[in-house]
Amino acid sequence: MNIIVTQNYDDLSLKAAKHAAEFINANPGVLICFAAGNTPLGVFRELVDMHKRNEVDLSSVYYTGLDEWVGLGIEDEGSCIKVMHDALYDFVSKENVLMFDGLDPDTEGQCRKAEDWINRHGGIEYALLGIGMNGHVGFNEPRTPDVEGCFTVSLDDTTKSVSMKYFGKELPVTTGITIGWRTLYNSKKVVFLASGKEKASITASSLTGLNTPDIPASLFQNHPDLTVIVDKDAASLIDI
Ligand code: PGA
């Protein structure tokens, strides 16, 4: 595991964007999985700026959504599809992107469609992931099953209470749809991001604690190509 500790969030965003852009430039045509969530927003801002300066061509690769709140669609504040389009995918060719449709009542159909997209592109080459307050990755919640492909999940209480920060109001979300951890683990390159003091404890447990499905992020400790980019605050409890 390669751990990069940055001074602050802006530095984290810039370093992670350069890391992703370098990968995209060297690997046209591959499939990328970018997490939604607040942490990567600065990375996406940097990537869009780089794209505008012709330093990276964001349309030279394909993208898969990581997860979605069942019941929310592109019009809904805080849905992964809206967050990702506003931040990044509006700058990318439409046919290069597949996100889950949280409004489709056929969640199984959504899973099979995403699996087909992932398989058709030869699997995920680069996954940029966040660490949830409970250690979840995507919606692979604590005590996650070892799932290859995609599945629907009953959301953990921590995830439900944290969700307010995305929606700006309370929404009765109970279910998520996500790429399973095994498929994420099979990504050639995995990058984890964490920022802020409130993530210090879960970041330390995820990176240096027990390797356990109770903390899904910890299951990536032995990934053959894992880079962790954390700011000083999130890294403050890691013993390195
Ligand atoms: P955050 O979400 O980046 O908004 O903290 C991380 C996650 O829940 O995966």
mmCIF file of N, CA, C and O in Angstrom, residues 23 31-32 49 53 94 148-149 160 176 200 204-205 223:
data_model
loop_
_atom_site.group_PDB
_atom_site.id
_atom_site.type_symbol
_atom_site.label_atom_id
_atom_site.label_comp_id
_atom_site.label_asym_id
_atom_site.label_seq_id
_atom_site.Cartn_x
_atom_site.Cartn_y
_atom_site.Cartn_z
ATOM 1 N N PHE A 23 -3.127 8.348 -15.286
ATOM 2 C CA PHE A 23 -3.613 7.006 -15.624
ATOM 3 C C PHE A 23 -4.474 7.066 -16.889
ATOM 4 O O PHE A 23 -4.324 6.238 -17.794
ATOM 5 N N LEU A 31 -11.967 1.208 -18.452
ATOM 6 C CA LEU A 31 -13.139 1.546 -17.622
ATOM 7 C C LEU A 31 -12.677 2.051 -16.256
ATOM 8 O O LEU A 31 -11.875 1.417 -15.575
ATOM 9 N N ILE A 32 -13.251 3.182 -15.875
ATOM 10 C CA ILE A 32 -12.910 3.852 -14.621
ATOM 11 C C ILE A 32 -14.139 3.857 -13.716
ATOM 12 O O ILE A 32 -15.251 4.052 -14.195
ATOM 13 N N ASP A 49 -10.790 21.091 -14.968
ATOM 14 C CA ASP A 49 -9.879 22.178 -15.356
ATOM 15 C C ASP A 49 -8.777 21.642 -16.260
ATOM 16 O O ASP A 49 -8.411 22.273 -17.258
ATOM 17 N N ARG A 53 -7.915 22.509 -20.217
ATOM 18 C CA ARG A 53 -6.569 22.956 -20.660
ATOM 19 C C ARG A 53 -5.918 21.924 -21.576
ATOM 20 O O ARG A 53 -4.731 22.019 -21.872
ATOM 21 N N LYS A 94 -21.572 11.417 -23.652
ATOM 22 C CA LYS A 94 -22.653 10.718 -22.931
ATOM 23 C C LYS A 94 -22.541 9.205 -23.027
ATOM 24 O O LYS A 94 -22.802 8.468 -22.081
ATOM 25 N N GLU A 148 -19.578 -10.614 -6.120
ATOM 26 C CA GLU A 148 -19.027 -10.250 -7.425
ATOM 27 C C GLU A 148 -20.200 -9.731 -8.249
ATOM 28 O O GLU A 148 -21.283 -10.304 -8.226
ATOM 29 N N GLY A 149 -20.015 -8.639 -8.973
ATOM 30 C CA GLY A 149 -21.113 -8.032 -9.720
ATOM 31 C C GLY A 149 -21.775 -6.955 -8.880
ATOM 32 O O GLY A 149 -21.119 -6.310 -8.063
ATOM 33 N N LYS A 160 -27.522 6.036 6.616
ATOM 34 C CA LYS A 160 -28.790 6.790 6.541
ATOM 35 C C LYS A 160 -28.652 8.134 7.240
ATOM 36 O O LYS A 160 -29.109 9.158 6.730
ATOM 37 N N GLY A 176 -29.847 0.787 -1.122
ATOM 38 C CA GLY A 176 -28.864 1.263 -2.089
ATOM 39 C C GLY A 176 -28.603 0.188 -3.120
ATOM 40 O O GLY A 176 -28.957 -0.981 -2.944
ATOM 41 N N ALA A 200 -10.593 10.469 10.646
ATOM 42 C CA ALA A 200 -9.294 9.967 11.145
ATOM 43 C C ALA A 200 -9.411 8.566 11.733
ATOM 44 O O ALA A 200 -8.598 7.678 11.430
ATOM 45 N N ALA A 204 -7.819 5.141 10.014
ATOM 46 C CA ALA A 204 -6.792 4.333 10.693
ATOM 47 C C ALA A 204 -7.247 2.876 10.790
ATOM 48 O O ALA A 204 -6.486 1.955 10.477
ATOM 49 N N SER A 205 -8.500 2.633 11.196
ATOM 50 C CA SER A 205 -8.980 1.241 11.295
ATOM 51 C C SER A 205 -8.969 0.573 9.927
ATOM 52 O O SER A 205 -8.649 -0.606 9.814
ATOM 53 N N HIS A 223 -4.677 -5.393 -1.310
ATOM 54 C CA HIS A 223 -4.813 -5.222 -2.764
ATOM 55 C C HIS A 223 -3.430 -4.993 -3.372
ATOM 56 O O HIS A 223 -2.623 -4.226 -2.831
#
